[in-house]
CSV table of C-alpha atoms in Angstrom, one decimal:
chain,number,residue,atom,x,y,z
A,1,MET,CA,20.2,-70.2,93.2
A,2,PHE,CA,17.2,-68.6,91.6
A,3,GLY,CA,18.5,-65.1,92.5
A,4,VAL,CA,21.8,-65.9,90.8
A,5,MET,CA,20.1,-67.0,87.7
A,6,LEU,CA,17.8,-64.0,87.7
A,7,GLY,CA,20.8,-61.6,88.0
A,8,THR,CA,22.6,-63.4,85.2
A,9,LEU,CA,19.6,-63.1,83.0
A,10,LYS,CA,19.3,-59.3,83.8
A,11,GLN,CA,23.0,-58.9,82.8
A,12,PHE,CA,22.5,-60.7,79.5
A,13,THR,CA,19.4,-58.6,78.8
A,14,ALA,CA,21.2,-55.3,79.7
A,15,ALA,CA,24.2,-56.3,77.4
A,16,GLU,CA,21.8,-57.2,74.6
A,17,ARG,CA,20.0,-53.8,74.9
A,18,ASP,CA,23.4,-52.0,74.9
A,19,ARG,CA,24.5,-54.0,71.8
A,20,GLU,CA,21.3,-53.2,70.0
A,21,ARG,CA,21.6,-49.4,70.9
A,22,GLN,CA,25.1,-49.4,69.6
A,23,GLU,CA,24.2,-51.1,66.4
A,24,SER,CA,21.3,-48.8,65.9
A,25,TYR,CA,23.5,-45.8,66.5
A,26,GLN,CA,26.2,-47.1,64.2
A,27,HIS,CA,23.6,-47.8,61.5
A,28,ARG,CA,22.1,-44.3,61.9
A,29,ARG,CA,25.6,-42.8,61.6
A,30,GLU,CA,26.2,-44.7,58.4
A,31,VAL,CA,23.0,-43.6,56.9
A,32,GLU,CA,23.7,-40.0,57.9
A,33,GLN,CA,27.2,-40.2,56.5
A,34,ARG,CA,25.9,-41.6,53.2
A,35,ILE,CA,23.3,-38.8,53.0
A,36,GLU,CA,26.0,-36.2,53.7
A,37,GLU,CA,28.2,-37.6,51.0
A,38,SER,CA,25.3,-37.8,48.6
A,39,VAL,CA,24.5,-34.1,49.3
A,40,LYS,CA,28.1,-33.0,48.9
A,41,ARG,CA,28.4,-34.8,45.6
A,42,GLU,CA,25.2,-33.2,44.4
A,43,GLN,CA,26.4,-29.7,45.5
A,44,GLU,CA,29.8,-30.3,43.7
A,45,GLN,CA,28.0,-31.5,40.6
A,46,MET,CA,25.6,-28.6,40.7
A,47,GLN,CA,28.6,-26.1,41.1
A,48,ARG,CA,30.3,-27.8,38.1
A,49,ASP,CA,27.2,-27.5,36.0
A,50,ILE,CA,26.8,-23.8,36.9
A,51,THR,CA,30.4,-23.2,36.1
A,52,GLU,CA,30.1,-25.0,32.8
A,53,LEU,CA,26.9,-23.3,31.9
A,54,ALA,CA,28.6,-19.9,32.5
A,55,ARG,CA,31.5,-20.8,30.5
A,56,GLU,CA,29.3,-22.1,27.7
A,57,LYS,CA,27.3,-19.0,27.8
A,58,LYS,CA,30.3,-16.8,27.4
A,59,ARG,CA,31.6,-19.0,24.6
A,60,ARG,CA,28.2,-18.8,22.8
A,61,GLN,CA,28.1,-15.1,23.1
A,62,ALA,CA,31.6,-14.7,21.7
A,63,GLU,CA,30.6,-17.0,18.9
A,64,ILE,CA,27.4,-15.0,18.1
A,65,VAL,CA,29.5,-11.8,18.0
A,66,ALA,CA,32.0,-13.4,15.6
A,67,LEU,CA,29.2,-14.7,13.4
A,68,GLU,CA,27.5,-11.2,13.3
A,69,THR,CA,30.8,-9.6,12.4
A,70,GLN,CA,31.4,-12.1,9.6
A,71,MET,CA,27.8,-11.6,8.4
A,72,GLN,CA,28.4,-7.9,8.2
A,73,LEU,CA,31.5,-8.6,6.1
A,74,VAL,CA,29.5,-10.9,3.8
A,75,GLU,CA,26.7,-8.3,3.4
A,76,THR,CA,29.2,-5.6,2.6
A,77,HIS,CA,30.9,-7.9,0.0
A,78,ASN,CA,27.5,-8.8,-1.6
A,79,ALA,CA,26.7,-5.2,-1.9
A,80,TRP,CA,30.0,-4.5,-3.6
A,81,ARG,CA,29.4,-7.5,-5.8
A,82,ARG,CA,26.0,-6.4,-7.0
A,83,SER,CA,27.3,-2.8,-7.8
A,84,THR,CA,30.4,-4.3,-9.6
A,85,GLU,CA,28.3,-6.6,-11.7
A,86,GLN,CA,26.4,-3.7,-13.1
A,87,LEU,CA,29.6,-2.4,-14.7
A,88,ARG,CA,30.1,-5.4,-17.1
A,89,GLY,CA,28.6,-3.5,-19.9
A,90,SER,CA,31.0,-0.5,-19.4
A,91,ILE,CA,34.8,0.0,-20.4
A,92,ARG,CA,37.3,0.2,-17.6
A,93,THR,CA,40.2,2.5,-18.0
A,94,LEU,CA,43.6,0.9,-18.3
A,95,ALA,CA,45.6,3.3,-16.2
A,96,ASP,CA,46.9,1.7,-13.0
A,97,SER,CA,48.4,4.8,-11.5
A,98,HIS,CA,45.0,6.1,-10.3
A,99,PRO,CA,43.7,4.5,-7.0
A,100,TYR,CA,40.3,4.1,-8.5
A,101,ARG,CA,39.2,2.6,-11.7
A,102,LEU,CA,37.0,4.7,-14.0
A,103,TYR,CA,34.3,3.2,-16.1
A,104,TYR,CA,32.5,4.8,-19.1
A,105,ARG,CA,30.1,3.7,-21.8
A,106,PRO,CA,30.5,5.4,-25.2
A,107,ARG,CA,27.5,6.6,-27.2
A,108,GLN,CA,28.4,4.2,-30.0
A,109,PHE,CA,30.7,1.2,-29.8
A,110,CYS,CA,33.3,0.7,-32.5
A,111,ASP,CA,35.2,-2.6,-32.9
A,112,ARG,CA,38.0,-1.4,-30.6
A,113,ALA,CA,35.5,-0.3,-28.0
A,114,ARG,CA,33.7,-3.7,-28.2
A,115,ARG,CA,37.1,-5.5,-27.5
A,116,ARG,CA,37.8,-3.3,-24.6
A,117,ARG,CA,34.3,-3.9,-23.2
A,118,GLU,CA,34.8,-7.6,-23.4
A,119,LEU,CA,38.2,-7.3,-21.8
A,120,SER,CA,36.7,-5.2,-19.0
A,121,ALA,CA,33.9,-7.7,-18.5
A,122,ARG,CA,36.5,-10.5,-18.1
A,123,GLN,CA,38.5,-8.5,-15.7
A,124,ILE,CA,35.5,-7.7,-13.6
A,125,ASP,CA,34.5,-11.4,-13.5
A,126,ALA,CA,38.0,-12.3,-12.4
A,127,GLU,CA,38.1,-9.6,-9.7
A,128,ILE,CA,34.7,-10.8,-8.4
A,129,ALA,CA,35.8,-14.5,-8.3
A,130,ASP,CA,39.0,-13.6,-6.5
A,131,ARG,CA,37.1,-11.4,-3.9
A,132,ASP,CA,34.6,-14.3,-3.4
A,133,ARG,CA,37.4,-16.8,-2.8
A,134,GLN,CA,39.3,-14.4,-0.5
A,135,LEU,CA,36.1,-13.8,1.6
A,136,ARG,CA,35.3,-17.5,1.9
A,137,GLU,CA,38.9,-18.2,3.1
A,138,ASP,CA,38.7,-15.4,5.6
A,139,VAL,CA,35.3,-16.6,7.0
A,140,GLU,CA,36.5,-20.2,7.2
A,141,ARG,CA,39.8,-19.2,8.9
A,142,ALA,CA,38.0,-16.9,11.4
A,143,LEU,CA,35.5,-19.6,12.4
A,144,LYS,CA,38.3,-22.1,12.8
A,145,GLU,CA,40.3,-19.7,15.0
A,146,ALA,CA,37.2,-19.1,17.1
A,147,GLU,CA,36.6,-22.9,17.6
A,148,ALA,CA,40.3,-23.4,18.5
A,149,ALA,CA,40.2,-20.5,21.0
A,150,GLY,CA,37.1,-22.0,22.7
A,151,GLU,CA,38.8,-25.4,23.0
A,152,LYS,CA,42.0,-23.8,24.4
A,153,VAL,CA,40.0,-22.0,27.1
A,154,ALA,CA,38.1,-25.2,28.0
A,155,LEU,CA,41.3,-27.2,28.4
A,156,ALA,CA,43.0,-24.5,30.4
A,157,THR,CA,40.2,-23.8,32.8
A,158,GLY,CA,38.3,-27.1,33.0
A,159,LYS,CA,38.9,-30.8,33.3
A,160,GLY,CA,38.7,-33.4,30.5
A,161,GLU,CA,34.9,-33.8,30.8
A,162,GLU,CA,34.4,-30.1,30.6
A,163,ALA,CA,36.7,-29.8,27.6
A,164,SER,CA,34.7,-32.6,26.0
A,165,VAL,CA,31.5,-30.8,26.5
A,166,VAL,CA,32.9,-27.6,24.8
A,167,LYS,CA,34.3,-29.7,22.0
A,168,GLU,CA,31.0,-31.4,21.4
A,169,ALA,CA,29.3,-28.0,21.4
A,170,ASN,CA,31.8,-26.8,18.8
A,171,GLN,CA,31.1,-29.9,16.6
A,172,SER,CA,27.3,-29.4,16.9
A,173,LYS,CA,27.3,-26.1,14.9
A,174,PRO,CA,27.9,-26.9,11.3
A,175,GLU,CA,24.5,-25.4,10.3
A,176,PRO,CA,25.3,-21.7,11.2
A,177,VAL,CA,28.6,-22.1,9.6
A,178,LYS,CA,27.0,-23.5,6.4
A,179,ARG,CA,24.5,-20.7,6.4
A,180,LEU,CA,27.3,-18.1,6.7
A,181,LEU,CA,29.4,-19.6,4.0
A,182,SER,CA,26.5,-20.1,1.7
A,183,SER,CA,25.6,-16.4,2.2
A,184,VAL,CA,28.7,-15.5,0.2
A,185,ALA,CA,27.0,-14.9,-3.2
A,186,VAL,CA,28.6,-17.0,-5.9
A,187,VAL,CA,26.6,-16.6,-9.2
A,188,PRO,CA,26.4,-19.9,-11.0
A,189,GLN,CA,28.0,-20.2,-14.6
A,190,GLN,CA,24.7,-20.3,-16.3
A,191,GLN,CA,23.4,-17.3,-14.4
A,192,GLN,CA,26.6,-15.4,-15.2
A,193,GLN,CA,26.1,-16.2,-18.9
A,194,GLN,CA,22.5,-15.0,-18.8
A,195,GLN,CA,23.6,-11.8,-17.1
A,196,GLN,CA,26.3,-11.2,-19.7
A,197,GLN,CA,23.8,-11.9,-22.6
A,198,GLN,CA,21.3,-9.4,-21.1
A,199,GLN,CA,24.1,-6.8,-20.6
A,200,GLN,CA,25.4,-7.4,-24.1
A,201,ALA,CA,21.9,-7.0,-25.5
A,202,ALA,CA,21.5,-3.7,-23.5
A,203,ALA,CA,24.9,-2.5,-24.7
A,204,ASP,CA,24.2,-3.3,-28.3
A,205,SER,CA,20.9,-1.4,-28.1
A,206,ALA,CA,23.0,1.5,-26.8
A,207,GLU,CA,24.9,1.5,-30.1
A,208,LYS,CA,21.9,2.7,-32.0
A,209,PRO,CA,21.6,6.5,-32.6
A,210,SER,CA,18.6,6.6,-30.3
A,211,GLY,CA,20.8,5.1,-27.5
A,212,SER,CA,21.6,6.6,-24.2
A,213,ARG,CA,23.6,9.7,-24.0
A,214,HIS,CA,25.3,8.6,-20.8
A,215,ASN,CA,28.9,9.8,-20.6
A,216,SER,CA,28.8,11.1,-24.2
A,217,ASN,CA,32.0,13.1,-23.7
A,218,SER,CA,34.0,10.1,-22.4
A,219,PRO,CA,36.7,8.7,-24.8
A,220,SER,CA,35.7,5.9,-27.1
């Protein structure tokens, strides 16, 4: 009787040990599986981050190139603007057949020459204002096209969250755009009046006999 009870106890003990080993193995497998899934998710996230960083780097480089190109256009325009503003005190020829306008300053200004000088100054101001407006429109259009191209690439090559990252990056750059647009020199009205007054005074002084002999052979 005692032997039977002892054998039954050993069987229960062995079964309990097997159950504990099985539970321990199952628990270990679940932990390992969770670790593997976590590592896999981290690797996938890291790969997405690397891909997004590479895409963002290319987009930023393209943006920098576009901004540098626009800045060169702005600098060229401002150089033309400064040189053109210096011609306000001169008279511009009326012939439209020649590809280039000719400017001259008579030794002495008669009434007719003064009227033509004022007309030339107004024409120069209008031309400068038109070129300023055209340049600003070109810069704004080029920047909008660059932003639209960046969003299109993101939507075509990435998922929604990647597209949102690129869109957010596009929205976070108003400052360089403002700096670029503000670099288009637009002289305020008061400053224009001061420049015109100074040039008018210089031109009036040139009417005196002791004035400049520049272009003395030009028609009056």
